[in-house]
Amino acid sequence: MAEGPKSQSPARRKARKRALDVLYEADLRDLPVRTVLAAYLERMELPRPEHLPYAVSLAEGVNEHLDNIDETIATFAEGWTIDRMPVVDRNLARIAVFELLYVPEIDDPVAITEAVELAKELSTDDSPRFLNGLLGRIADYAPRH
């Protein structure tokens, strides 16, 4: 059976990971996302992977809506400022919040699960639980765009 647009897919996970790479580098080096994304794409070998357009749309979408995304995270991150979050967690949260608020074809549980799974792989032991709680509150209460 073919995967529908609302289901999880390995290609979308790879796209999220690529978007995270770009956002992480931009955040860590304090560079514009577009500059880092352009350099990232320039370094890629051909043929480019099928999931690349979704990765680019995530990075560009987070960049375009960053103020609202960060404001949403700050509102729902109980006891945490966005600056205190580990860079990986902050950018995983940004990707997931972009999907929650701006990508209607991604179901909320999928966006949350994907962020949590990437946090298990790439961040601290506390990160998956933290992101799960934060993103769950955002999914329940933040207005969609």
CSV table of C-alpha atoms in Angstrom, one decimal:
chain,number,residue,atom,x,y,z
A,1,MET,CA,0.0,0.0,0.0
A,2,ALA,CA,1.3,3.4,-0.9
A,3,GLU,CA,2.1,5.9,1.8
A,4,GLY,CA,-0.3,8.8,1.9
A,5,PRO,CA,0.9,12.4,2.4
A,6,LYS,CA,-0.1,12.3,6.1
A,7,SER,CA,2.1,9.3,6.9
A,8,GLN,CA,5.6,9.2,8.1
A,9,SER,CA,8.2,8.4,5.5
A,10,PRO,CA,11.9,7.8,5.5
A,11,ALA,CA,12.2,10.4,2.7
A,12,ARG,CA,10.6,13.1,4.9
A,13,ARG,CA,12.8,12.1,7.9
A,14,LYS,CA,15.8,12.6,5.7
A,15,ALA,CA,14.4,15.9,4.5
A,16,ARG,CA,13.9,17.0,8.2
A,17,LYS,CA,17.5,16.0,9.0
A,18,ARG,CA,18.8,18.0,6.0
A,19,ALA,CA,16.8,21.0,7.0
A,20,LEU,CA,18.1,20.6,10.6
A,21,ASP,CA,21.7,20.6,9.2
A,22,VAL,CA,21.1,23.9,7.5
A,23,LEU,CA,19.2,25.5,10.4
A,24,TYR,CA,21.8,24.3,12.9
A,25,GLU,CA,24.7,25.7,10.9
A,26,ALA,CA,23.0,29.0,10.4
A,27,ASP,CA,22.1,29.3,14.1
A,28,LEU,CA,25.5,28.2,15.4
A,29,ARG,CA,27.5,30.4,13.0
A,30,ASP,CA,25.0,33.3,13.1
A,31,LEU,CA,24.6,33.3,9.4
A,32,PRO,CA,21.5,33.9,7.2
A,33,VAL,CA,19.6,30.7,6.5
A,34,ARG,CA,19.5,31.5,2.8
A,35,THR,CA,23.3,31.8,2.7
A,36,VAL,CA,23.9,28.5,4.5
A,37,LEU,CA,21.2,26.8,2.3
A,38,ALA,CA,22.7,28.0,-0.9
A,39,ALA,CA,26.2,26.8,0.1
A,40,TYR,CA,24.7,23.5,1.3
A,41,LEU,CA,23.0,22.9,-2.1
A,42,GLU,CA,26.1,23.9,-4.0
A,43,ARG,CA,28.1,21.2,-2.1
A,44,MET,CA,25.6,18.5,-2.9
A,45,GLU,CA,26.5,15.9,-5.6
A,46,LEU,CA,24.2,15.1,-8.4
A,47,PRO,CA,21.7,13.5,-8.7
A,48,ARG,CA,20.1,15.2,-5.8
A,49,PRO,CA,17.8,13.1,-3.6
A,50,GLU,CA,14.1,13.1,-4.2
A,51,HIS,CA,13.4,14.5,-0.7
A,52,LEU,CA,15.5,17.6,-1.2
A,53,PRO,CA,12.6,19.9,-2.2
A,54,TYR,CA,10.9,19.2,1.1
A,55,ALA,CA,14.1,19.8,3.0
A,56,VAL,CA,14.5,23.2,1.2
A,57,SER,CA,10.8,24.1,1.9
A,58,LEU,CA,11.3,23.3,5.6
A,59,ALA,CA,14.5,25.4,5.9
A,60,GLU,CA,12.9,28.3,3.9
A,61,GLY,CA,9.6,28.0,5.8
A,62,VAL,CA,11.3,28.2,9.2
A,63,ASN,CA,13.4,31.1,8.0
A,64,GLU,CA,10.3,33.0,6.6
A,65,HIS,CA,8.2,32.5,9.7
A,66,LEU,CA,11.0,32.5,12.3
A,67,ASP,CA,9.7,35.3,14.5
A,68,ASN,CA,6.3,33.7,14.9
A,69,ILE,CA,7.8,30.2,15.3
A,70,ASP,CA,10.2,31.4,18.0
A,71,GLU,CA,7.4,33.4,19.7
A,72,THR,CA,5.2,30.3,19.8
A,73,ILE,CA,8.0,28.2,21.2
A,74,ALA,CA,8.8,30.8,23.9
A,75,THR,CA,5.1,31.0,24.8
A,76,PHE,CA,4.8,27.2,25.4
A,77,ALA,CA,8.3,26.3,26.6
A,78,GLU,CA,7.6,26.4,30.3
A,79,GLY,CA,10.6,27.6,32.2
A,80,TRP,CA,12.9,27.8,29.2
A,81,THR,CA,14.0,30.6,27.0
A,82,ILE,CA,14.7,29.8,23.4
A,83,ASP,CA,18.3,30.9,23.9
A,84,ARG,CA,18.8,28.4,26.7
A,85,MET,CA,17.7,25.4,24.6
A,86,PRO,CA,20.4,23.3,23.0
A,87,VAL,CA,20.9,24.4,19.4
A,88,VAL,CA,19.8,21.0,18.1
A,89,ASP,CA,16.6,21.1,20.2
A,90,ARG,CA,15.8,24.7,19.3
A,91,ASN,CA,16.0,23.9,15.6
A,92,LEU,CA,14.1,20.6,15.8
A,93,ALA,CA,11.4,22.5,17.6
A,94,ARG,CA,11.4,25.1,14.9
A,95,ILE,CA,11.0,22.5,12.1
A,96,ALA,CA,8.2,20.8,14.0
A,97,VAL,CA,6.4,24.0,14.8
A,98,PHE,CA,6.6,25.1,11.2
A,99,GLU,CA,5.0,21.7,10.2
A,100,LEU,CA,2.4,22.1,13.0
A,101,LEU,CA,1.4,25.6,12.1
A,102,TYR,CA,2.0,25.9,8.4
A,103,VAL,CA,2.0,22.4,6.7
A,104,PRO,CA,-1.6,21.1,6.9
A,105,GLU,CA,-0.7,17.8,5.0
A,106,ILE,CA,1.5,16.7,7.9
A,107,ASP,CA,-0.5,15.3,10.8
A,108,ASP,CA,0.4,16.8,14.2
A,109,PRO,CA,1.4,13.4,15.7
A,110,VAL,CA,3.8,12.8,12.8
A,111,ALA,CA,5.5,16.2,13.2
A,112,ILE,CA,5.9,15.6,16.9
A,113,THR,CA,7.1,12.0,16.6
A,114,GLU,CA,9.7,13.0,13.9
A,115,ALA,CA,11.2,15.7,16.1
A,116,VAL,CA,11.3,13.4,19.1
A,117,GLU,CA,12.9,10.6,17.1
A,118,LEU,CA,15.6,13.0,15.7
A,119,ALA,CA,16.2,14.3,19.2
A,120,LYS,CA,16.8,10.7,20.4
A,121,GLU,CA,19.4,10.3,17.7
A,122,LEU,CA,21.0,13.7,17.8
A,123,SER,CA,20.6,15.4,21.2
A,124,THR,CA,20.6,14.9,24.9
A,125,ASP,CA,18.8,12.2,27.0
A,126,ASP,CA,16.3,14.8,28.2
A,127,SER,CA,15.6,16.3,24.7
A,128,PRO,CA,13.0,13.8,23.5
A,129,ARG,CA,10.8,14.2,26.6
A,130,PHE,CA,11.2,18.0,26.5
A,131,LEU,CA,10.3,18.3,22.8
A,132,ASN,CA,7.4,15.9,23.1
A,133,GLY,CA,5.8,18.0,25.9
A,134,LEU,CA,6.5,21.3,24.2
A,135,LEU,CA,5.3,20.3,20.8
A,136,GLY,CA,2.2,18.6,22.3
A,137,ARG,CA,1.2,21.8,24.0
A,138,ILE,CA,1.7,23.8,20.8
A,139,ALA,CA,-0.3,21.2,18.8
A,140,ASP,CA,-3.1,21.5,21.3
A,141,TYR,CA,-3.2,25.2,21.8
A,142,ALA,CA,-1.4,27.3,19.1
A,143,PRO,CA,-3.4,28.8,16.3
A,144,ARG,CA,-2.8,27.4,12.8
A,145,HIS,CA,-1.9,29.7,9.9
